Amino acid sequence: MENRKKPKVRFQEFKNDWLYCNLKDISDKVTEKNKNNEYTETLTNSAEFGIINQRDFFDKDISNKKSLNGYYIVRNDDFVYNPRISNFAPVGPIKRNKLGRTGVMSPLYYVFRTHNIDKRFLEYFFDSTLWHRFMKLNGDSGARADRFAIKDSVFKEMPIPFPNLAEQKKIGEFLDDLTHAISLHQQELTTLKQTKQGFLQKMFPKEGEKVPEVRFPGFTDDWEQRKLGEVVQIVMGQSPNSENYTDNPNDYILVQGNADMKNNRVVPRVWTTQVTKQAEKGDLILSVRAPVGDIGKTDYDVVLGRGVAAIKGNNFIFQQLGKMKENGYWNRYSTGSTFESINSNDIREALIIIPDVKEQQKIGAFFKQLDDTITLHQRELELLQLTKKAFLQKLFV
């Protein structure tokens, strides 16, 4: 063991330098074959979801049952390296089997069983990016675009931080608590989004009907079918010349498509010195190119590229357009399975069903409050995720 170091962030009761060991010192490669097809559940290692059932991930069986006896057995708490690279895992993910049961995996994976180290500590180390440098220095991602290549004999030499066991456990427990908080916030956010979908189904009329199932007191009149162009002003985008694009936040914000929106809000990404078509703060932004129909709002005055249109509509219209997207209204403008684009006439002629202005305002205000709550939970979740990401880099060396 060598390379004594200390992490940037540390629990105060621990003072000693950390040691390093090699992966081979605290693990053994699993080469246990699935003889006589003793286990039939095929697992996969997903960078995003961890080790899960293959069918759950791909919605079908990829492995051939006849070949399962050549697969490696993966027991509970075994670690698995998947050499497939992705945006989530640029050198491939290493995950721990936490399913509580045994399954099998393709020999393409490197399966290893650990000893003399806290499994949670090691799991979170592999959730960090601190081991990526070793991989990039000793492996190769050039042979196949989707797969990272590193020899087993080299992989086993990976340096692993090795503080005393008490500190390992403390770090694992702390990150477990943070992970649990993230999971709870994710569940709350999912519940809020499902609640909103439920209200959208009940507070807008079903197809062919003129009144919704649930209404605010005092409203009894039928809703009216109108063309969108009859009730809102529409501004189609026109892209500036590309030589006028900048990364200067003092220039005009350019919105070109759904890449410039996140959680139904414009997020400045590209700027321009040339003004073509504009949207004002509070306008709705509709994607008119693939994917057609995505809807957002802008909190800024922006320049509109040709991939979007601005709609001067209220909060009710915003929800109506979101519901149209969810219900597949714009699918009629697709060619085969690929969306191309919609034009100003398509938007103007789109049929919507609306109540009187006062009921629109009431419904719009209700959903705005719900959206604001969802946005708040989304931000809290993202903050927790960023906090965890920062701790993963600072609690290890």
PDB file of C-alpha atoms in Angstrom, residues 43-46 49-53 73-81 94-103 111-114 119-120 123:
ATOM      1  CA  LEU A  43     -29.187  -9.462 -15.254  1.00  0.00           C
ATOM      2  CA  THR A  44     -27.756  -6.394 -16.934  1.00  0.00           C
ATOM      3  CA  ASN A  45     -25.648  -3.507 -15.640  1.00  0.00           C
ATOM      4  CA  SER A  46     -27.209  -0.146 -16.504  1.00  0.00           C
ATOM      5  CA  PHE A  49     -30.330   2.175 -13.063  1.00  0.00           C
ATOM      6  CA  GLY A  50     -27.641  -0.174 -11.755  1.00  0.00           C
ATOM      7  CA  ILE A  51     -27.928  -3.952 -11.878  1.00  0.00           C
ATOM      8  CA  ILE A  52     -31.452  -4.904 -12.900  1.00  0.00           C
ATOM      9  CA  ASN A  53     -33.337  -7.688 -14.613  1.00  0.00           C
ATOM     10  CA  ILE A  73     -23.154 -16.290 -11.688  1.00  0.00           C
ATOM     11  CA  VAL A  74     -23.705 -12.908 -10.016  1.00  0.00           C
ATOM     12  CA  ARG A  75     -24.581 -13.211  -6.346  1.00  0.00           C
ATOM     13  CA  ASN A  76     -25.992 -10.532  -4.080  1.00  0.00           C
ATOM     14  CA  ASP A  77     -23.383  -7.811  -3.324  1.00  0.00           C
ATOM     15  CA  ASP A  78     -21.139  -8.865  -6.209  1.00  0.00           C
ATOM     16  CA  PHE A  79     -19.752  -5.960  -8.262  1.00  0.00           C
ATOM     17  CA  VAL A  80     -19.946  -5.863 -12.046  1.00  0.00           C
ATOM     18  CA  TYR A  81     -18.014  -3.786 -14.569  1.00  0.00           C
ATOM     19  CA  ILE A  94     -19.252  -0.443 -12.076  1.00  0.00           C
ATOM     20  CA  LYS A  95     -22.343  -1.346 -10.032  1.00  0.00           C
ATOM     21  CA  ARG A  96     -23.198  -3.584  -7.076  1.00  0.00           C
ATOM     22  CA  ASN A  97     -25.903  -6.246  -7.182  1.00  0.00           C
ATOM     23  CA  LYS A  98     -28.399  -5.014  -4.584  1.00  0.00           C
ATOM     24  CA  LEU A  99     -31.366  -7.025  -5.821  1.00  0.00           C
ATOM     25  CA  GLY A 100     -31.076  -9.458  -2.912  1.00  0.00           C
ATOM     26  CA  ARG A 101     -30.969 -12.441  -5.265  1.00  0.00           C
ATOM     27  CA  THR A 102     -28.648 -14.322  -7.587  1.00  0.00           C
ATOM     28  CA  GLY A 103     -28.707 -14.045 -11.360  1.00  0.00           C
ATOM     29  CA  VAL A 111     -17.749  -9.718 -12.192  1.00  0.00           C
ATOM     30  CA  PHE A 112     -15.845  -9.445  -8.917  1.00  0.00           C
ATOM     31  CA  ARG A 113     -16.495 -10.315  -5.272  1.00  0.00           C
ATOM     32  CA  THR A 114     -14.965  -8.106  -2.562  1.00  0.00           C
ATOM     33  CA  LYS A 119     -19.160  -2.568   0.199  1.00  0.00           C
ATOM     34  CA  ARG A 120     -21.099   0.696   0.431  1.00  0.00           C
ATOM     35  CA  GLU A 123     -19.901   1.289  -4.332  1.00  0.00           C
TER      36      GLU A 123
END
